[in-house]
mmCIF file of C-alpha atoms and ligand atoms in Angstrom:
data_model
loop_
_atom_site.group_PDB
_atom_site.id
_atom_site.type_symbol
_atom_site.label_atom_id
_atom_site.label_comp_id
_atom_site.label_asym_id
_atom_site.label_seq_id
_atom_site.Cartn_x
_atom_site.Cartn_y
_atom_site.Cartn_z
ATOM 1 C CA MET A 1 111.471 116.568 112.678
ATOM 2 C CA LYS A 2 111.351 114.293 109.705
ATOM 3 C CA PHE A 3 109.738 115.544 106.515
ATOM 4 C CA PHE A 4 107.505 113.261 104.745
ATOM 5 C CA VAL A 5 105.991 114.356 101.360
ATOM 6 C CA ASP A 6 102.234 113.747 101.113
ATOM 7 C CA THR A 7 101.719 112.983 97.446
ATOM 8 C CA ALA A 8 101.982 110.383 94.789
ATOM 9 C CA ASP A 9 103.346 112.766 92.180
ATOM 10 C CA THR A 10 106.791 111.142 91.444
ATOM 11 C CA ALA A 11 108.234 114.322 89.854
ATOM 12 C CA ALA A 12 107.586 116.393 92.997
ATOM 13 C CA ILE A 13 108.921 113.645 95.173
ATOM 14 C CA SER A 14 112.233 113.512 93.101
ATOM 15 C CA GLU A 15 112.755 117.250 93.071
ATOM 16 C CA LEU A 16 112.364 117.277 96.760
ATOM 17 C CA HIS A 17 114.507 114.153 97.373
ATOM 18 C CA ASP A 18 117.564 115.700 95.568
ATOM 19 C CA LEU A 19 117.422 118.547 98.112
ATOM 20 C CA GLY A 20 117.476 116.109 101.009
ATOM 21 C CA MET A 21 113.787 117.054 102.036
ATOM 22 C CA VAL A 22 112.362 113.757 101.731
ATOM 23 C CA ASP A 23 112.575 111.273 104.713
ATOM 24 C CA GLY A 24 109.511 109.440 103.597
ATOM 25 C CA VAL A 25 106.285 109.734 101.626
ATOM 26 C CA THR A 26 102.677 109.331 102.402
ATOM 27 C CA THR A 27 99.812 108.506 100.142
ATOM 28 C CA ASN A 28 96.138 107.796 100.307
ATOM 29 C CA PRO A 29 93.561 106.568 97.869
ATOM 30 C CA SER A 30 92.739 110.099 96.941
ATOM 31 C CA LEU A 31 96.278 110.899 96.133
ATOM 32 C CA ILE A 32 96.347 107.623 94.205
ATOM 33 C CA HIS A 33 93.547 108.770 92.241
ATOM 34 C CA LYS A 34 94.892 112.363 91.875
ATOM 35 C CA SER A 35 97.907 110.602 90.254
ATOM 36 C CA GLY A 36 95.947 108.888 87.640
ATOM 37 C CA ARG A 37 98.390 105.899 87.990
ATOM 38 C CA ASP A 38 97.875 102.225 89.123
ATOM 39 C CA ILE A 39 98.518 102.027 92.971
ATOM 40 C CA LYS A 40 100.988 99.254 92.541
ATOM 41 C CA ASP A 41 102.975 100.930 89.666
ATOM 42 C CA VAL A 42 103.193 104.194 91.629
ATOM 43 C CA ILE A 43 103.734 102.939 94.997
ATOM 44 C CA ALA A 44 106.804 100.445 93.748
ATOM 45 C CA GLU A 45 108.174 103.461 91.777
ATOM 46 C CA ILE A 46 108.195 105.635 95.035
ATOM 47 C CA ALA A 47 109.568 102.870 97.300
ATOM 48 C CA GLY A 48 112.542 102.335 94.895
ATOM 49 C CA MET A 49 113.361 106.336 94.844
ATOM 50 C CA VAL A 50 112.963 106.833 98.657
ATOM 51 C CA PRO A 51 114.802 104.929 101.300
ATOM 52 C CA GLY A 52 112.485 106.117 104.143
ATOM 53 C CA PRO A 53 109.046 104.515 104.922
ATOM 54 C CA VAL A 54 106.535 104.981 102.166
ATOM 55 C CA SER A 55 102.779 104.704 103.497
ATOM 56 C CA ALA A 56 100.421 102.933 101.326
ATOM 57 C CA GLU A 57 96.943 102.673 102.334
ATOM 58 C CA THR A 58 94.531 99.670 102.559
ATOM 59 C CA VAL A 59 91.043 100.138 101.493
ATOM 60 C CA ALA A 60 89.248 97.062 102.999
ATOM 61 C CA THR A 61 87.025 97.814 106.101
ATOM 62 C CA ASP A 62 87.578 94.681 108.025
ATOM 63 C CA ALA A 63 90.779 93.370 109.595
ATOM 64 C CA LYS A 64 91.175 90.476 107.653
ATOM 65 C CA GLY A 65 91.060 92.378 104.381
ATOM 66 C CA MET A 66 93.215 95.124 105.607
ATOM 67 C CA ILE A 67 95.675 92.417 106.613
ATOM 68 C CA ALA A 68 95.454 90.733 103.224
ATOM 69 C CA GLU A 69 95.749 94.063 101.407
ATOM 70 C CA GLY A 70 98.604 95.361 103.569
ATOM 71 C CA LEU A 71 100.721 92.091 102.842
ATOM 72 C CA GLU A 72 100.236 92.511 99.279
ATOM 73 C CA LEU A 73 101.325 96.145 99.281
ATOM 74 C CA LYS A 74 104.217 95.388 101.475
ATOM 75 C CA LYS A 75 105.531 93.220 98.507
ATOM 76 C CA LEU A 76 106.206 96.563 96.584
ATOM 77 C CA GLY A 77 109.084 97.440 98.908
ATOM 78 C CA GLU A 78 110.654 96.598 102.191
ATOM 79 C CA ASN A 79 110.170 100.148 103.201
ATOM 80 C CA ILE A 80 106.354 100.150 102.715
ATOM 81 C CA ALA A 81 104.433 101.223 105.984
ATOM 82 C CA ILE A 82 100.971 99.739 105.817
ATOM 83 C CA LYS A 83 98.298 102.375 106.373
ATOM 84 C CA VAL A 84 95.082 101.399 108.018
ATOM 85 C CA PRO A 85 92.213 103.568 109.316
ATOM 86 C CA LEU A 86 91.690 104.398 113.058
ATOM 87 C CA THR A 87 88.726 102.092 113.450
ATOM 88 C CA TRP A 88 88.189 99.183 115.711
ATOM 89 C CA GLU A 89 88.878 96.892 112.772
ATOM 90 C CA GLY A 90 92.031 98.809 111.676
ATOM 91 C CA LEU A 91 93.516 98.563 115.343
ATOM 92 C CA LYS A 92 93.295 94.792 115.150
ATOM 93 C CA ALA A 93 94.963 94.878 111.815
ATOM 94 C CA CYS A 94 97.526 97.073 113.183
ATOM 95 C CA LYS A 95 98.168 94.787 116.147
ATOM 96 C CA THR A 96 98.481 91.726 113.828
ATOM 97 C CA LEU A 97 100.798 93.452 111.446
ATOM 98 C CA SER A 98 102.733 95.172 113.989
ATOM 99 C CA ASP A 99 103.272 91.789 115.939
ATOM 100 C CA ASP A 100 104.800 90.268 112.627
ATOM 101 C CA GLY A 101 107.181 93.072 112.224
ATOM 102 C CA HIS A 102 105.511 95.228 109.855
ATOM 103 C CA MET A 103 105.492 98.976 109.962
ATOM 104 C CA VAL A 104 101.980 100.371 110.313
ATOM 105 C CA ASN A 105 100.612 103.971 110.108
ATOM 106 C CA VAL A 106 97.344 104.320 111.671
ATOM 107 C CA THR A 107 95.525 107.250 109.759
ATOM 108 C CA LEU A 108 92.422 109.325 110.149
ATOM 109 C CA CYS A 109 93.109 110.092 113.806
ATOM 110 C CA PHE A 110 91.152 112.900 115.438
ATOM 111 C CA SER A 111 91.361 112.335 118.983
ATOM 112 C CA ALA A 112 94.006 111.803 121.746
ATOM 113 C CA ASN A 113 92.179 108.490 122.761
ATOM 114 C CA GLN A 114 92.454 107.203 119.151
ATOM 115 C CA ALA A 115 96.176 107.943 119.317
ATOM 116 C CA LEU A 116 96.649 106.136 122.701
ATOM 117 C CA LEU A 117 94.766 103.061 121.323
ATOM 118 C CA ALA A 118 97.014 103.115 118.002
ATOM 119 C CA ALA A 119 100.124 103.106 120.429
ATOM 120 C CA LYS A 120 98.654 100.362 122.333
ATOM 121 C CA ALA A 121 98.242 98.237 119.282
ATOM 122 C CA GLY A 122 101.794 98.768 118.295
ATOM 123 C CA ALA A 123 101.583 101.482 115.495
ATOM 124 C CA SER A 124 104.786 102.658 114.089
ATOM 125 C CA PHE A 125 103.284 105.887 113.224
ATOM 126 C CA ILE A 126 99.914 107.671 114.195
ATOM 127 C CA SER A 127 98.600 110.342 111.757
ATOM 128 C CA PRO A 128 96.453 112.990 113.608
ATOM 129 C CA PHE A 129 94.928 115.200 110.651
ATOM 130 C CA VAL A 130 95.462 118.635 111.681
ATOM 131 C CA GLY A 131 93.982 120.568 108.592
ATOM 132 C CA ARG A 132 90.750 118.564 108.657
ATOM 133 C CA LEU A 133 90.193 119.611 112.502
ATOM 134 C CA ASP A 134 91.020 123.253 111.668
ATOM 135 C CA ASP A 135 88.448 122.857 108.922
ATOM 136 C CA ILE A 136 85.736 122.107 111.596
ATOM 137 C CA ASN A 137 87.242 125.000 113.987
ATOM 138 C CA ILE A 138 89.006 122.729 116.124
ATOM 139 C CA ASP A 139 92.356 123.446 116.717
ATOM 140 C CA GLY A 140 94.391 120.708 115.213
ATOM 141 C CA MET A 141 97.737 121.479 116.838
ATOM 142 C CA GLU A 142 96.158 121.164 120.182
ATOM 143 C CA LEU A 143 95.761 117.444 119.410
ATOM 144 C CA ILE A 144 99.519 117.131 118.432
ATOM 145 C CA ALA A 145 100.376 118.779 121.658
ATOM 146 C CA ASP A 146 98.109 116.390 123.440
ATOM 147 C CA ILE A 147 99.171 113.291 121.773
ATOM 148 C CA ARG A 148 102.991 114.402 122.361
ATOM 149 C CA ALA A 149 102.496 114.773 126.154
ATOM 150 C CA ILE A 150 100.476 111.200 126.446
ATOM 151 C CA TYR A 151 103.289 109.407 124.495
ATOM 152 C CA ASP A 152 105.884 111.217 126.447
ATOM 153 C CA ASN A 153 104.192 110.337 129.691
ATOM 154 C CA TYR A 154 104.405 106.535 128.951
ATOM 155 C CA ASP A 155 107.319 106.592 126.560
ATOM 156 C CA PHE A 156 105.290 105.078 123.917
ATOM 157 C CA LYS A 157 107.596 104.578 120.797
ATOM 158 C CA THR A 158 104.911 105.136 118.168
ATOM 159 C CA GLU A 159 105.882 108.185 115.873
ATOM 160 C CA ILE A 160 103.696 111.087 115.773
ATOM 161 C CA LEU A 161 102.984 111.948 112.035
ATOM 162 C CA ALA A 162 101.367 115.294 112.024
ATOM 163 C CA ALA A 163 99.142 115.048 108.689
ATOM 164 C CA SER A 164 96.604 116.960 106.873
ATOM 165 C CA ILE A 165 99.428 119.796 107.085
ATOM 166 C CA ARG A 166 97.799 122.712 104.823
ATOM 167 C CA THR A 167 100.384 125.575 105.579
ATOM 168 C CA ALA A 168 103.976 126.510 106.236
ATOM 169 C CA ASN A 169 102.951 127.801 109.756
ATOM 170 C CA HIS A 170 101.471 124.138 110.363
ATOM 171 C CA MET A 171 105.217 122.870 109.729
ATOM 172 C CA THR A 172 106.547 125.496 112.331
ATOM 173 C CA GLU A 173 103.836 124.679 114.854
ATOM 174 C CA ALA A 174 104.497 120.831 114.518
ATOM 175 C CA ALA A 175 108.146 121.250 114.923
ATOM 176 C CA LYS A 176 107.809 123.458 118.031
ATOM 177 C CA ILE A 177 105.666 120.914 119.863
ATOM 178 C CA GLY A 178 107.783 117.966 118.679
ATOM 179 C CA ALA A 179 105.872 116.072 116.418
ATOM 180 C CA ASP A 180 108.294 113.222 115.000
ATOM 181 C CA VAL A 181 107.416 113.494 111.479
ATOM 182 C CA ALA A 182 105.322 116.093 109.441
ATOM 183 C CA THR A 183 103.917 115.005 106.297
ATOM 184 C CA ALA A 184 103.048 117.825 103.958
ATOM 185 C CA PRO A 185 102.198 118.458 100.087
ATOM 186 C CA PRO A 186 105.193 119.515 98.015
ATOM 187 C CA ASP A 187 103.938 123.209 97.887
ATOM 188 C CA VAL A 188 103.828 123.612 101.519
ATOM 189 C CA ILE A 189 107.392 122.346 101.747
ATOM 190 C CA ARG A 190 108.396 124.864 98.922
ATOM 191 C CA LYS A 191 106.507 127.797 100.732
ATOM 192 C CA MET A 192 108.837 127.168 103.714
ATOM 193 C CA ALA A 193 111.559 128.583 101.845
ATOM 194 C CA ALA A 194 109.504 131.964 101.137
ATOM 195 C CA HIS A 195 110.020 135.280 102.820
ATOM 196 C CA PRO A 196 109.189 138.695 101.677
ATOM 197 C CA LEU A 197 112.131 140.326 103.393
ATOM 198 C CA THR A 198 114.388 137.935 101.638
ATOM 199 C CA ASP A 199 112.994 138.670 98.177
ATOM 200 C CA LYS A 200 113.211 142.424 98.967
ATOM 201 C CA GLY A 201 116.802 142.029 100.359
ATOM 202 C CA LEU A 202 117.980 140.112 97.292
ATOM 203 C CA LYS A 203 116.423 142.695 95.056
ATOM 204 C CA ALA A 204 118.283 145.430 96.793
ATOM 205 C CA PHE A 205 121.500 143.503 96.612
ATOM 206 C CA LEU A 206 121.260 142.830 93.000
ATOM 207 C CA ASP A 207 120.358 146.390 92.309
ATOM 208 C CA ASP A 208 123.420 147.736 93.995
ATOM 209 C CA TRP A 209 125.707 145.032 92.708
ATOM 210 C CA ALA A 210 124.547 146.081 89.012
ATOM 211 C CA LYS A 211 125.627 149.577 89.841
ATOM 212 C CA THR A 212 129.282 148.527 90.572
ATOM 213 C CA GLY A 213 129.459 147.154 87.037
ATOM 214 C CA GLN A 214 131.387 144.136 88.351
ATOM 215 C CA LYS A 215 131.349 140.490 87.322
ATOM 216 C CA ILE A 216 132.136 137.448 89.658
ATOM 217 C CA LEU A 217 132.622 135.275 86.643
HETATM 218 C C1 E4P B 1 97.816 111.718 105.445
HETATM 219 O O1 E4P B 1 98.612 110.488 105.444
HETATM 220 C C2 E4P B 1 97.079 111.989 104.463
HETATM 221 O O2 E4P B 1 97.444 111.466 103.462
HETATM 222 C C3 E4P B 1 96.939 113.574 104.558
HETATM 223 O O3 E4P B 1 97.764 114.319 105.075
HETATM 224 C C4 E4P B 1 95.540 113.997 104.328
HETATM 225 O O4 E4P B 1 95.486 115.554 104.060
HETATM 226 P P1 E4P B 1 94.350 116.344 103.534
HETATM 227 O O5 E4P B 1 93.513 116.445 104.858
HETATM 228 O O6 E4P B 1 94.850 117.661 103.139
HETATM 229 O O7 E4P B 1 93.690 115.561 102.429
#
């Protein structure tokens, strides 16, 4: 499973990238707002740091506007994936941009039917929002599994990008189901390394080592 980092925080991206944990980056208007930076500056910087796809989201609500904004964002790097919402207008923009050879990430997906339409419209990525479904007491992972089954039935090439990932457990579940990609905030990726038995075991080893009075270096 590829790891995308869901942030516009370049310091966090850089730290994870150095560890080989970043196959791509996703952003959205809220994350750009959180960064406090100009969208073009921050997206260009990220696209220069990471070779993989960097999703930059359009904000127009009509297809023509999304296409124009998408092409403007695409100027910031060859690896930009143009992010459009899963509306009828978004699907039109997806079809046009995909036919012209651009990577398109269709976002705000909350149903299997929406994912089916995005694949038909040629999306490179579909972003089902797991956490936001969990928030309203609907199992977000069930949606990932449904989309996996549907895409596999027809050999759709659209990659399933599990989004709105909130916990380390979401990462495990997405990987078990076979999501192609999961995009997670930096903290969630860091938490994947944590285990209380690792901490307990390390402490015991270090305590015993201290008793030996030895040094390795
Ligand atoms: C995906 O591309 C979105 O940026 C993101 O995953 C949304 O996550 P949230 O629901 O935690 O805001």
